[in-house]
Amino acid sequence: MQENAMQEKHREISNTNLVEIKQVTKVFRKQKVLNQVSLHIPKNSVYGLLGPNGAGKSTLLKCLTGMMNPTEGEIQFGGHVWSREDLNEIGALVETPPIYENLSAWENLKVRALLLGVPDSRIREVLELVGLANTDKKRSGAFSLGMKQRLGIAIALLNHPKLLVLDEPVNGLDPIGIQELRELIQEFPKAGITVLVSSHILSEIENTADHIGIIVEGEVQFEGNIHECENLEALFMDIVRKKRREGIR
Ligand SMILES: Nc1ncnc2c1ncn2[C@@H]1O[C@H](COP(=O)(O)OP(=O)(O)OP(=O)(O)O)[C@@H](O)[C@H]1O
Ligand SMILES: [Mg+2]
């Protein structure tokens, strides 16, 4: 009876998470870049993945978006073990936006829409959503960095994903671009889109995410609700310094 109750409770918890990363390890040659990483991304949250340079953030996001396979461990998506079919429900912007520079924003989206069987109405919708509806025939190669990032997000959104994965999306953006992107990201959960966003910029995550995970040198050091961290900067610095001291010993 008690066991049933525990199983029930476990199921309840699983249902609230869109993604569960379970003890994922990634080894490149002999370097263990991710070591038994376990994270829980609640449905309809903005989840901030924080970590200093080289912590393993991009590697983890690549495992989740099918660009790499974990060496060990498991990823669950929507309550089942992740498979490549889930990529239909995952939109991603990892590293540089996949843009044909000689095409306009609309044309870039049309190329993908044809592949995905998405109607033109959806192209207009995502262009509106990311604020690129008025770019007309302008070549995307002539876009500012912020506009290119937003086109990358529009491409990731075309297929109505349940999960949007953004790796360091504010890199290189000016303060206005950052603010605009922040506002855009915060709208997504209202539309049923869970956002997993990585950054090494604390203020960015502090102002955007409602849940955070901190990884340092491939290991999870903290996971929780943003409201549980009174001073994210102090927490982050403590964690990173402690981990580095351990490494030196
Ligand atoms: N394809 C690869 N082959 C070998 N090593 C790799 C590869 N990709 C990443 N690494 C190594 O894995 C470690 C983690 O890299 P990763 O790019 O995941 O870190 P990150 O947290 O995204 O860092 P940043 O904040 O600088 O983007 C680094 O030591 C990197 O050199
Ligand atoms: Mg990275």
mmCIF file of N, CA, C and O and ligand atoms in Angstrom, residues 57-58 167-168, ligand 2:
data_model
loop_
_atom_site.group_PDB
_atom_site.id
_atom_site.type_symbol
_atom_site.label_atom_id
_atom_site.label_comp_id
_atom_site.label_asym_id
_atom_site.label_seq_id
_atom_site.Cartn_x
_atom_site.Cartn_y
_atom_site.Cartn_z
ATOM 1 N N LYS A 57 27.524 22.972 -20.444
ATOM 2 C CA LYS A 57 26.141 23.374 -20.769
ATOM 3 C C LYS A 57 25.778 23.007 -22.211
ATOM 4 O O LYS A 57 24.774 22.360 -22.463
ATOM 5 N N SER A 58 26.630 23.445 -23.148
ATOM 6 C CA SER A 58 26.317 23.178 -24.564
ATOM 7 C C SER A 58 26.291 21.680 -24.834
ATOM 8 O O SER A 58 25.441 21.193 -25.586
ATOM 9 N N ASP A 167 20.690 28.126 -26.360
ATOM 10 C CA ASP A 167 22.036 28.091 -25.777
ATOM 11 C C ASP A 167 22.650 29.485 -25.871
ATOM 12 O O ASP A 167 22.944 29.960 -26.968
ATOM 13 N N GLU A 168 22.828 30.126 -24.734
ATOM 14 C CA GLU A 168 23.435 31.461 -24.659
ATOM 15 C C GLU A 168 22.813 32.425 -25.664
ATOM 16 O O GLU A 168 23.537 33.039 -26.470
HETATM 17 MG MG MG B 2 28.428 26.690 -24.445
#
